[in-house]
Structures are given as C-alpha cells and as structure tokens.
Amino acid sequence: MVRITEEMIRSRAEHNEGEIFSLEEVSLHQQDLERIEHIGRWCRELRILYLQSNLIPRIENVGRLKKLEYLNLALNNIELIENLEDCESLQKLDLTVNFVGRLSSVESLRHNRHLAELFLVGNPCSEFQGYRQYVVASLPQLKCLDGTQITRSERIQASQGLEEVRRHIHEQEEEYVRRREKEMEESQRKEGEEKRQGDDTDLASEPTMENQEDEMQREEAFWHTPCAFTPESRVEAHRHMEEKRKAKEQRREKKPKATRTLITADGRVLNVNEPKLNFSLSEDEDENTLVLDLAVYRHLDTSLIDVDVQPTYARISVKGKIFQLLLPAEVKPDSSTAQRSQTNGHLLLTMPRAEGEVKGSGGFPCPPTARGGRARRSSSPQEDKRKLPERLEVDPSSRNAVDLSNIVQRPGVKAGPLEAAAPPTYTVTARRRHRLSEDFVDDPDVPPLI
C-alpha cells in the first residue's frame, strides 16, 4: 500500500522552494495511493489538489482545506460523495470514471455554496433515468454539469418534477445496491479461491517448462476473461500488474550483468560505443593532429562527460556509458584538448601526433630530432641507412671529363634495345681524330664536314 509521505509532497514542491506549509498546488496523480491523509494538516493553504488515477476508495481528511478550490479525483474507486461540507471555497469537483452509484449523495454538496462545476460522467449513477434533472434540481448553485452549461430554463423544468424524479432515483439506487452486494460476495469468493491456488503453487516443486506454459495460459485467461467493472476488479488488475512488475525486477536483479571488456588480456584495445553516438575521426596535416568529433547530445550537461586520452586510444564516458576508439597513430595526451560546441553540443577532441612529418617552408623533410616527437636511437648503422631517405648524388669530378667508352660499339657485343635507341654522338676529341687520320682517305666527291 502506497501512502502519502512528507518526502512525496516536498518533492513536488520544487516550484515553492520545497516549502509545503505554504503550498497552493500539488499533484499526486498516478501514485497508486489508497487513502487521502496528512494533506489537511501539512498544506493548509492548498487551492488545487490533483489525485486522479489512484486507488482511493473514500473522500476523507480534506475538511481542513478551507481554501481548496479545485479537487480532482477522477479514475479512482470512490462510491460515495461525502466529507466535503467543510471545503468552503470548493468551486470545481471532478469525479470522472469512479463508482458513485448512490446519486442521492450529491445532496451533501449543497453546503458548498461556491461549487460551480461538477463532473460525474463515467459513474454508474450517470446512467440512471432522470440523472441530470435530479442533480440540477438538488444543487441550485451549480452552473455546469459534466462540461455542459445549465441554463435557466433547464433549472426551472428540473425543479418542477423533482419529487417524482427523486422517488424514481431512489428505486434505481436500491436496485444498484443489491447488485453491488452480489458483486462484492462474488469478488470475495473469487479472492479466496485464488489465495488457495496461490498456496498450492508455492508448495509446488521448482519451475519447469510445463509450469511456465501454465503460467502463460493463466496470464492469457486473466486478461481475456470478461468481468464486471467494479472497484474490486480494478484493484485486482492493478495488483496483478504490480506482481508481474516485481517478478520482472527480481529476474533482472538475479541475471548477472555482462562484464565490460575494454582491453583484452593480451593488451589489445577494443572499439566500444555504448552510448551509440555518431563520430568522425580526421587528420589535420597542417597542424599534425588527430581530430575526433563526437556527436554528444546537445542539452547534456558537460559535468556528465569524462574524457581520458592515452597515447594509443581515447576513452570518453557519457553518463556512465563508455565510448572508446583506437587511434591510428600515437598521440600526446598532455597536449590534447577537449572542447564543447555551443551550437550543436558536439565534443571536439584535438590530439597532436607524437611522431610525424612537420612541414617546413623549404620543402625538405626534417630529421627525426626536429619532429614533434622524441628522437629515437638506432641500434646499428645499417638501420640508420634504411631509415634515411635515398638521394641521387653527382660526382663533381665527372663534370669536366667526357666518358668515351661507349661511343663506339665493341665487336662481339650486341646492342640492347636501350643502346640501339640511344641518339648518335657527334663529339670527337683530339685523340680520336689522331687515330682516325692514319686510315683516312680523302674523297673529293664528299663535301667536307662543317
């Protein structure tokens, strides 16, 4: 049974700085309350009280609320209108979809001189013949019934045949009371049978597949079996749902939670996205940095975000849910920065690379010691040669001498495709001219070479 407590009311008084003695409005709807209590002593200044969608069977403990103007008790189990005579300022009363069957109980509202609106739609009494005429004639101060304005002519007509309508209403009330007594007896008998079945179920052995099938059949029969709409059936349905909810919570508590693995036993970092956020990882070559853009919720408070940058991965906690990303290069955690966008709320993580090419104005690569990271020592000269870039070098001595070894093809050597395609060389040195002069025969028909 849920009861009204001071903490419950104080938690709904945030707009009044948590003060309940001067509270003028409070909402206690959908709390599964079964009784009205303490409100009349704690909240004397109350003007508006919302108690709809509960399990309240009686109107009680509201007589001290002298300033109460609006009382909402819709969707409860109230069967009688009572204990409202001392609510002197009451102007509106909502009893929609309750179980008010004794329509004559509305005459107790005659003392509420300021009562202008009354809602009884959805109650058994609203189906009585002459219902509206009886209520309008019984409450002369009423201006609106079930959302319909009461006209002057309607009030005059209702007062003319009031005695006959009242007698007819009493007959219908007596019939309703007899039917209601039978429903209560049937409900008690059914409750006793269910209690005995519950005891037999508790003594049964451990649950098996057959028991689970029987449970599913009972669940289906519970919701598909027609029953009368009574306060008992409404309470029974509520308790049934409450038992199912508690059983589900117990199963959830017994079920062990899966262990969260972020780094495997062999040291391998895993990519994890528990909050299921969109992200993008880019590289800024000009600044030599890695940029992670995480689409964090726009209205999420920054205090709920925790960022941890390591040399090889970045880990971000968003409301306790882990986002972890393996980085493609080693970064500097101490030089990394995290910024939050004021427009879309995204988290921008900038991480400088620990090692990488830093572009200079000359266009030549920098040596390892001039880069952003620390210099590494090679274990051997051969490893240094492998790491250094290869360059084409020109011997200064070869710039003044001409290589004549391949000008004339040697006998027995077949020219390759590259040698055959090489352009002819017409440069002749002095030594070559001396060797050719010995075998040279001047031909007068051939013009001299210029």
Coordinates of C-alpha atoms in Angstrom, one line a residue:
M1 CA 0.0 0.0 0.0
V2 CA 1.4 3.4 -1.1
R3 CA 0.9 6.1 1.5
I4 CA 1.3 9.9 1.3
T5 CA 4.5 11.0 2.9
E6 CA 6.2 14.3 3.6
E7 CA 9.0 13.5 1.2
M8 CA 6.5 12.8 -1.6
I9 CA 4.8 16.1 -1.1
R10 CA 8.1 18.0 -0.7
S11 CA 9.5 16.5 -3.9
R12 CA 6.5 18.1 -5.7
A13 CA 7.0 21.5 -4.1
E14 CA 10.1 22.4 -6.0
H15 CA 8.4 25.5 -7.5
N16 CA 7.7 26.6 -3.9
E17 CA 11.4 26.1 -2.8
G18 CA 10.4 22.9 -1.1
E19 CA 8.1 24.5 1.4
I20 CA 4.9 22.6 2.0
F21 CA 3.1 24.7 4.6
S22 CA 2.5 27.5 2.1
L23 CA 2.0 25.2 -0.9
E24 CA -1.0 26.2 -3.0
E25 CA -1.0 23.4 -5.7
V26 CA 0.2 19.8 -5.5
S27 CA -0.1 16.9 -8.0
L28 CA -0.2 13.3 -6.6
H29 CA -1.6 11.6 -9.6
Q30 CA -0.7 8.0 -10.7
Q31 CA 1.0 7.2 -7.4
D32 CA -1.2 4.1 -6.6
L33 CA -2.5 5.8 -3.4
E34 CA -5.2 4.0 -1.5
R35 CA -6.0 6.7 1.1
I36 CA -6.1 10.5 1.5
E37 CA -4.2 11.5 4.6
H38 CA -1.9 14.2 6.1
I39 CA -2.7 16.7 3.4
G40 CA -5.2 18.6 5.6
R41 CA -2.6 19.1 8.3
W42 CA 0.5 19.8 6.2
C43 CA -0.9 22.0 3.4
R44 CA -3.5 24.4 4.9
E45 CA -3.0 26.9 2.0
L46 CA -3.8 24.4 -0.7
R47 CA -6.0 25.6 -3.5
I48 CA -5.6 22.9 -6.2
L49 CA -5.2 19.2 -5.5
Y50 CA -4.7 16.5 -8.1
L51 CA -5.4 13.0 -7.0
Q52 CA -6.5 11.3 -10.3
S53 CA -5.5 7.8 -11.4
N54 CA -5.1 6.3 -8.0
L55 CA -6.9 3.6 -6.0
I56 CA -8.7 5.9 -3.4
P57 CA -12.0 4.3 -2.2
R58 CA -13.2 7.2 0.0
I59 CA -13.1 11.0 0.2
E60 CA -11.7 11.8 3.7
N61 CA -9.3 14.1 5.6
V62 CA -9.9 17.1 3.4
G63 CA -12.1 19.1 5.8
R64 CA -9.3 21.4 6.9
L65 CA -8.6 22.6 3.4
K66 CA -10.7 25.8 3.7
K67 CA -9.1 27.4 0.7
L68 CA -9.4 24.4 -1.6
E69 CA -10.9 25.5 -4.9
Y70 CA -10.3 22.5 -7.3
L71 CA -10.3 18.8 -6.3
N72 CA -9.6 16.2 -9.0
L73 CA -10.4 12.6 -8.0
A74 CA -11.0 11.2 -11.5
L75 CA -10.2 7.5 -12.1
N76 CA -10.4 6.3 -8.6
N77 CA -12.7 3.8 -6.6
I78 CA -14.9 6.3 -4.9
E79 CA -18.5 5.1 -4.4
L80 CA -20.0 7.9 -2.3
I81 CA -19.7 11.7 -2.2
E82 CA -19.0 12.7 1.3
N83 CA -16.9 14.7 3.7
L84 CA -16.7 17.8 1.5
E85 CA -19.0 20.1 3.5
D86 CA -16.1 21.9 5.2
C87 CA -14.3 22.8 2.0
E88 CA -15.9 26.2 1.9
S89 CA -14.1 27.5 -1.2
L90 CA -14.6 24.5 -3.4
Q91 CA -15.6 25.6 -6.9
K92 CA -14.8 22.5 -9.1
L93 CA -15.1 18.8 -8.3
D94 CA -14.1 16.1 -10.8
L95 CA -15.2 12.6 -10.1
T96 CA -15.0 11.3 -13.6
V97 CA -14.9 7.4 -14.0
N98 CA -15.5 6.4 -10.4
F99 CA -18.1 4.1 -8.9
V100 CA -20.6 6.5 -7.5
G101 CA -23.9 4.6 -7.5
R102 CA -25.8 6.5 -4.8
L103 CA -26.8 9.6 -6.6
S104 CA -28.6 11.0 -3.5
S105 CA -25.2 11.6 -2.0
V106 CA -24.8 14.7 -4.2
E107 CA -27.2 16.5 -1.9
S108 CA -24.2 16.7 0.6
L109 CA -22.7 19.3 -1.7
R110 CA -25.5 21.8 -1.0
H111 CA -23.3 23.3 1.7
N112 CA -20.6 24.2 -0.9
R113 CA -22.1 27.5 -1.9
H114 CA -19.3 28.3 -4.4
L115 CA -19.4 25.0 -6.2
A116 CA -19.9 25.8 -9.9
E117 CA -18.7 22.7 -11.8
L118 CA -19.3 19.0 -11.2
F119 CA -18.2 16.0 -13.3
L120 CA -19.8 12.7 -12.7
V121 CA -19.6 11.2 -16.2
G122 CA -18.5 7.6 -16.3
N123 CA -20.1 6.7 -12.9
P124 CA -23.0 4.2 -12.5
C125 CA -25.3 7.0 -11.3
S126 CA -24.9 8.9 -14.6
E127 CA -26.9 6.0 -16.3
F128 CA -29.9 6.5 -14.1
Q129 CA -33.1 7.9 -15.7
G130 CA -33.6 11.4 -14.6
Y131 CA -29.9 11.8 -13.5
R132 CA -29.3 15.2 -14.9
Q133 CA -32.6 16.6 -13.8
Y134 CA -32.1 15.4 -10.3
V135 CA -28.6 16.8 -9.9
V136 CA -29.6 20.2 -11.4
A137 CA -32.6 20.5 -9.1
S138 CA -30.6 19.3 -6.0
L139 CA -27.7 21.8 -6.4
P140 CA -29.1 25.2 -7.3
Q141 CA -25.6 26.8 -7.1
L142 CA -24.3 24.6 -9.9
K143 CA -23.5 26.2 -13.2
C144 CA -22.0 23.4 -15.2
L145 CA -22.6 19.6 -15.1
D146 CA -20.3 17.2 -17.0
G147 CA -19.0 20.0 -19.1
T148 CA -22.4 21.3 -20.2
Q149 CA -23.8 24.6 -19.0
I150 CA -27.0 24.6 -17.1
T151 CA -29.5 27.1 -18.5
R152 CA -32.2 28.9 -16.5
S153 CA -35.0 27.2 -18.3
E154 CA -33.4 23.8 -17.6
R155 CA -33.2 24.6 -13.9
I156 CA -36.9 25.6 -13.8
Q157 CA -38.0 22.4 -15.5
A158 CA -35.9 20.3 -13.2
S159 CA -37.4 21.8 -10.1
Q160 CA -41.0 21.3 -11.2
G161 CA -41.0 17.5 -11.2
L162 CA -38.3 17.0 -8.5
E163 CA -40.4 14.8 -6.2
E164 CA -41.3 12.3 -8.9
V165 CA -37.7 12.2 -10.1
R166 CA -36.3 11.7 -6.6
R167 CA -38.6 8.7 -6.0
H168 CA -37.6 7.1 -9.3
I169 CA -33.9 7.7 -8.4
H170 CA -34.2 6.0 -5.0
E171 CA -35.7 2.9 -6.7
Q172 CA -32.8 2.7 -9.1
E173 CA -30.3 3.2 -6.2
E174 CA -31.8 0.3 -4.2
E175 CA -31.5 -1.9 -7.3
Y176 CA -27.9 -0.9 -7.7
V177 CA -27.1 -1.6 -4.0
R178 CA -28.5 -5.1 -4.3
R179 CA -26.4 -5.7 -7.4
R180 CA -23.4 -4.3 -5.8
E181 CA -23.7 -6.6 -2.8
K182 CA -23.7 -9.6 -5.1
E183 CA -20.6 -8.3 -6.9
M184 CA -18.8 -8.0 -3.5
E185 CA -19.8 -11.5 -2.5
E186 CA -18.6 -12.9 -5.8
S187 CA -15.3 -11.0 -5.5
Q188 CA -14.7 -12.3 -2.0
R189 CA -15.3 -15.9 -3.2
K190 CA -13.0 -15.5 -6.2
E191 CA -10.3 -14.0 -4.0
G192 CA -10.5 -17.0 -1.6
E193 CA -10.1 -19.4 -4.5
E194 CA -7.1 -17.5 -5.9
K195 CA -5.5 -17.5 -2.5
R196 CA -5.8 -21.3 -2.2
Q197 CA -4.4 -21.7 -5.7
G198 CA -1.5 -19.4 -4.8
D199 CA -0.7 -21.5 -1.7
D200 CA -0.7 -24.7 -3.8
T201 CA 1.6 -23.1 -6.3
D202 CA 4.0 -22.1 -3.5
L203 CA 4.2 -25.7 -2.3
A204 CA 4.9 -26.9 -5.8
S205 CA 8.4 -28.0 -6.9
E206 CA 10.9 -26.0 -8.9
P207 CA 9.5 -24.3 -12.0
T208 CA 9.7 -26.4 -15.1
M209 CA 8.7 -25.9 -18.7
E210 CA 5.2 -27.2 -18.0
N211 CA 4.8 -24.7 -15.2
Q212 CA 5.9 -21.8 -17.5
E213 CA 3.3 -22.9 -20.0
D214 CA 0.6 -23.0 -17.4
E215 CA 1.6 -19.5 -16.2
M216 CA 1.3 -18.2 -19.8
Q217 CA -2.2 -19.8 -20.1
R218 CA -3.3 -18.2 -16.7
E219 CA -2.0 -14.8 -17.9
E220 CA -3.9 -15.0 -21.1
A221 CA -7.0 -16.2 -19.3
F222 CA -6.8 -13.3 -16.8
W223 CA -6.8 -10.6 -19.5
H224 CA -9.3 -12.3 -21.8
T225 CA -11.9 -13.4 -19.3
P226 CA -14.8 -10.9 -19.2
C227 CA -15.6 -9.4 -15.7
A228 CA -17.7 -6.7 -14.2
F229 CA -16.2 -3.2 -13.9
T230 CA -16.1 -2.9 -10.1
P231 CA -13.6 -1.4 -7.6
E232 CA -12.5 -4.9 -6.7
S233 CA -11.8 -5.8 -10.4
R234 CA -9.8 -2.6 -10.8
V235 CA -7.7 -3.3 -7.7
E236 CA -7.2 -6.9 -8.8
A237 CA -5.9 -5.8 -12.2
H238 CA -3.6 -3.3 -10.5
R239 CA -2.2 -5.9 -8.1
H240 CA -1.7 -8.4 -10.9
M241 CA 0.4 -5.9 -12.9
E242 CA 2.3 -5.0 -9.8
E243 CA 3.2 -8.6 -9.1
K244 CA 4.3 -9.0 -12.7
R245 CA 6.5 -5.9 -12.4
K246 CA 8.1 -7.1 -9.2
A247 CA 8.8 -10.5 -10.6
K248 CA 10.4 -9.0 -13.7
E249 CA 12.6 -6.8 -11.5
Q250 CA 13.7 -9.8 -9.4
R251 CA 14.6 -11.7 -12.6
R252 CA 16.6 -8.7 -13.8
E253 CA 18.5 -8.5 -10.5
K254 CA 19.3 -12.2 -10.5
K255 CA 20.6 -12.1 -14.0
P256 CA 24.3 -11.3 -13.9
K257 CA 25.4 -8.3 -15.9
A258 CA 27.8 -8.9 -18.7
T259 CA 31.3 -7.8 -17.9
R260 CA 32.5 -4.8 -19.8
T261 CA 35.7 -5.6 -21.7
L262 CA 37.7 -2.5 -22.9
I263 CA 41.2 -4.0 -23.2
T264 CA 41.8 -7.7 -23.8
A265 CA 44.1 -9.8 -21.7
D266 CA 46.8 -9.6 -24.4
G267 CA 46.7 -5.7 -24.3
R268 CA 44.6 -5.2 -27.4
V269 CA 42.4 -2.1 -27.2
L270 CA 38.8 -2.6 -28.4
N271 CA 36.5 -0.1 -30.0
V272 CA 33.4 0.5 -27.9
N273 CA 30.4 2.7 -28.5
E274 CA 27.9 2.1 -25.6
P275 CA 26.1 5.4 -25.9
K276 CA 25.7 4.8 -29.7
L277 CA 26.8 8.2 -30.7
N278 CA 27.9 9.3 -34.2
F279 CA 31.5 10.3 -34.5
S280 CA 34.2 11.1 -37.1
L281 CA 38.0 10.9 -36.9
S282 CA 40.0 13.1 -39.2
E283 CA 43.7 14.1 -39.5
D284 CA 44.9 17.7 -39.8
E285 CA 48.1 17.6 -41.8
D286 CA 48.9 21.2 -41.4
E287 CA 48.8 21.0 -37.6
N288 CA 49.9 17.4 -37.5
T289 CA 47.0 16.4 -35.2
L290 CA 44.1 13.9 -35.0
V291 CA 40.6 15.4 -34.5
L292 CA 37.8 13.4 -33.0
D293 CA 34.3 14.8 -33.4
L294 CA 31.8 13.0 -31.1
A295 CA 28.1 13.9 -31.5
V296 CA 27.2 14.3 -27.9
Y297 CA 23.6 15.2 -27.0
R298 CA 23.1 18.9 -27.3
H299 CA 21.4 19.6 -23.9
L300 CA 23.6 17.1 -22.0
D301 CA 25.4 18.8 -19.1
T302 CA 29.2 18.9 -19.5
S303 CA 29.7 17.6 -16.0
L304 CA 28.3 14.2 -17.1
I305 CA 31.2 13.8 -19.7
D306 CA 34.6 12.5 -18.7
V307 CA 37.5 12.4 -21.3
D308 CA 40.6 10.2 -20.9
V309 CA 43.2 10.3 -23.7
Q310 CA 46.0 7.7 -23.8
P311 CA 48.8 7.5 -26.4
T312 CA 47.1 4.8 -28.4
Y313 CA 43.4 5.3 -27.7
A314 CA 40.7 7.8 -26.5
R315 CA 38.1 6.9 -23.9
I316 CA 35.0 9.1 -23.2
S317 CA 32.4 8.5 -20.6
V318 CA 28.9 9.9 -21.4
K319 CA 26.5 9.5 -18.5
G320 CA 28.4 6.4 -17.4
K321 CA 28.4 4.8 -20.9
I322 CA 31.8 4.2 -22.4
F323 CA 33.0 5.4 -25.9
Q324 CA 36.4 4.1 -26.7
L325 CA 38.3 4.4 -30.0
L326 CA 41.6 3.0 -31.1
L327 CA 43.8 5.7 -32.7
P328 CA 45.7 5.1 -35.9
A329 CA 48.8 6.8 -34.6
E330 CA 50.4 7.6 -31.3
V331 CA 49.4 10.9 -29.8
K332 CA 50.5 13.2 -26.9
P333 CA 47.9 13.0 -24.1
D334 CA 49.4 16.0 -22.2
S335 CA 49.0 18.3 -25.3
S336 CA 45.5 17.1 -26.2
T337 CA 42.5 19.5 -25.8
A338 CA 38.7 18.9 -25.5
Q339 CA 36.2 21.5 -26.5
R340 CA 32.3 21.5 -26.4
S341 CA 30.4 23.2 -29.2
Q342 CA 27.9 25.8 -28.0
T343 CA 25.6 25.3 -31.1
N344 CA 25.2 21.6 -31.5
G345 CA 26.8 20.3 -28.3
H346 CA 29.4 18.1 -30.1
L347 CA 32.6 17.2 -28.3
L348 CA 35.8 18.1 -30.3
L349 CA 38.9 16.3 -29.2
T350 CA 42.2 17.5 -30.7
M351 CA 45.2 15.2 -30.2
P352 CA 48.7 16.1 -31.5
R353 CA 50.6 13.2 -33.0
A354 CA 53.6 12.0 -31.0
E355 CA 55.7 11.4 -34.2
G356 CA 55.0 12.6 -37.7
E357 CA 56.3 14.8 -40.5
V358 CA 56.2 18.5 -39.7
K359 CA 56.0 20.5 -43.0
G360 CA 58.5 23.3 -43.3
S361 CA 59.0 26.2 -45.8
G362 CA 61.9 24.6 -47.6
G363 CA 60.1 21.5 -48.7
F364 CA 62.7 19.1 -47.4
P365 CA 61.9 16.5 -44.7
C366 CA 63.1 17.3 -41.3
P367 CA 65.4 14.9 -39.4
P368 CA 63.9 12.8 -36.7
T369 CA 65.2 15.2 -33.9
A370 CA 63.3 18.1 -35.4
R371 CA 60.0 16.4 -35.4
G372 CA 57.2 16.7 -32.9
G373 CA 58.1 13.5 -31.1
R374 CA 61.2 12.4 -29.3
A375 CA 64.2 11.2 -31.3
R376 CA 65.0 7.5 -31.5
R377 CA 68.4 5.9 -31.4
S378 CA 69.2 3.3 -34.0
S379 CA 70.7 0.0 -32.9
S380 CA 73.1 -0.2 -35.9
P381 CA 74.4 2.0 -38.7
Q382 CA 72.7 -0.3 -41.2
E383 CA 69.3 0.5 -39.6
D384 CA 70.1 4.3 -39.8
K385 CA 70.8 3.9 -43.5
R386 CA 67.5 2.1 -44.0
K387 CA 65.6 4.9 -42.3
L388 CA 67.3 7.8 -44.0
P389 CA 65.8 8.8 -47.4
E390 CA 67.7 7.9 -50.6
R391 CA 69.1 10.8 -52.6
L392 CA 70.8 11.0 -56.1
E393 CA 74.4 12.2 -55.8
V394 CA 76.6 13.6 -58.6
D395 CA 80.4 13.2 -58.5
P396 CA 81.9 16.7 -59.1
S397 CA 85.0 15.2 -60.9
S398 CA 82.8 13.7 -63.7
R399 CA 81.6 17.2 -64.7
N400 CA 84.9 18.1 -66.5
A401 CA 85.7 14.7 -68.2
V402 CA 83.8 13.1 -71.1
D403 CA 83.1 9.3 -70.9
L404 CA 84.0 7.9 -74.4
S405 CA 83.9 4.3 -73.5
N406 CA 80.5 3.7 -75.1
I407 CA 80.8 5.9 -78.1
V408 CA 81.9 3.1 -80.5
Q409 CA 80.4 -0.4 -80.1
R410 CA 82.9 -3.1 -79.3
P411 CA 83.0 -6.1 -81.6
G412 CA 81.1 -9.1 -80.5
V413 CA 78.8 -7.1 -78.2
K414 CA 75.2 -6.9 -79.4
A415 CA 73.4 -3.7 -78.7
G416 CA 70.4 -3.9 -76.5
P417 CA 67.1 -2.1 -77.0
L418 CA 68.2 0.9 -74.9
E419 CA 71.6 1.1 -76.6
A420 CA 70.1 0.8 -80.1
A421 CA 67.7 3.6 -79.3
A422 CA 70.4 5.9 -78.0
P423 CA 70.9 9.0 -80.1
P424 CA 74.2 9.3 -82.1
T425 CA 77.1 11.2 -80.6
Y426 CA 79.0 13.5 -82.9
T427 CA 81.5 14.9 -80.4
V428 CA 85.1 13.9 -81.4
T429 CA 88.1 14.5 -79.2
A430 CA 91.7 15.2 -80.3
R431 CA 92.9 11.7 -79.5
R432 CA 90.1 10.2 -81.7
R433 CA 91.0 12.5 -84.6
H434 CA 94.6 11.4 -84.4
R435 CA 93.7 7.7 -84.6
L436 CA 91.3 8.2 -87.5
S437 CA 93.8 10.3 -89.5
E438 CA 96.0 7.3 -90.1
D439 CA 93.3 5.3 -92.0
F440 CA 91.6 8.3 -93.5
V441 CA 91.3 8.6 -97.3
D442 CA 90.1 11.9 -98.7
D443 CA 87.3 11.5 -101.2
P444 CA 86.9 14.6 -103.4
D445 CA 83.2 13.8 -104.1
V446 CA 82.3 14.0 -100.4
P447 CA 81.9 17.6 -99.1
P448 CA 83.9 18.5 -96.0
L449 CA 82.3 18.4 -92.6
I450 CA 81.5 21.8 -91.2

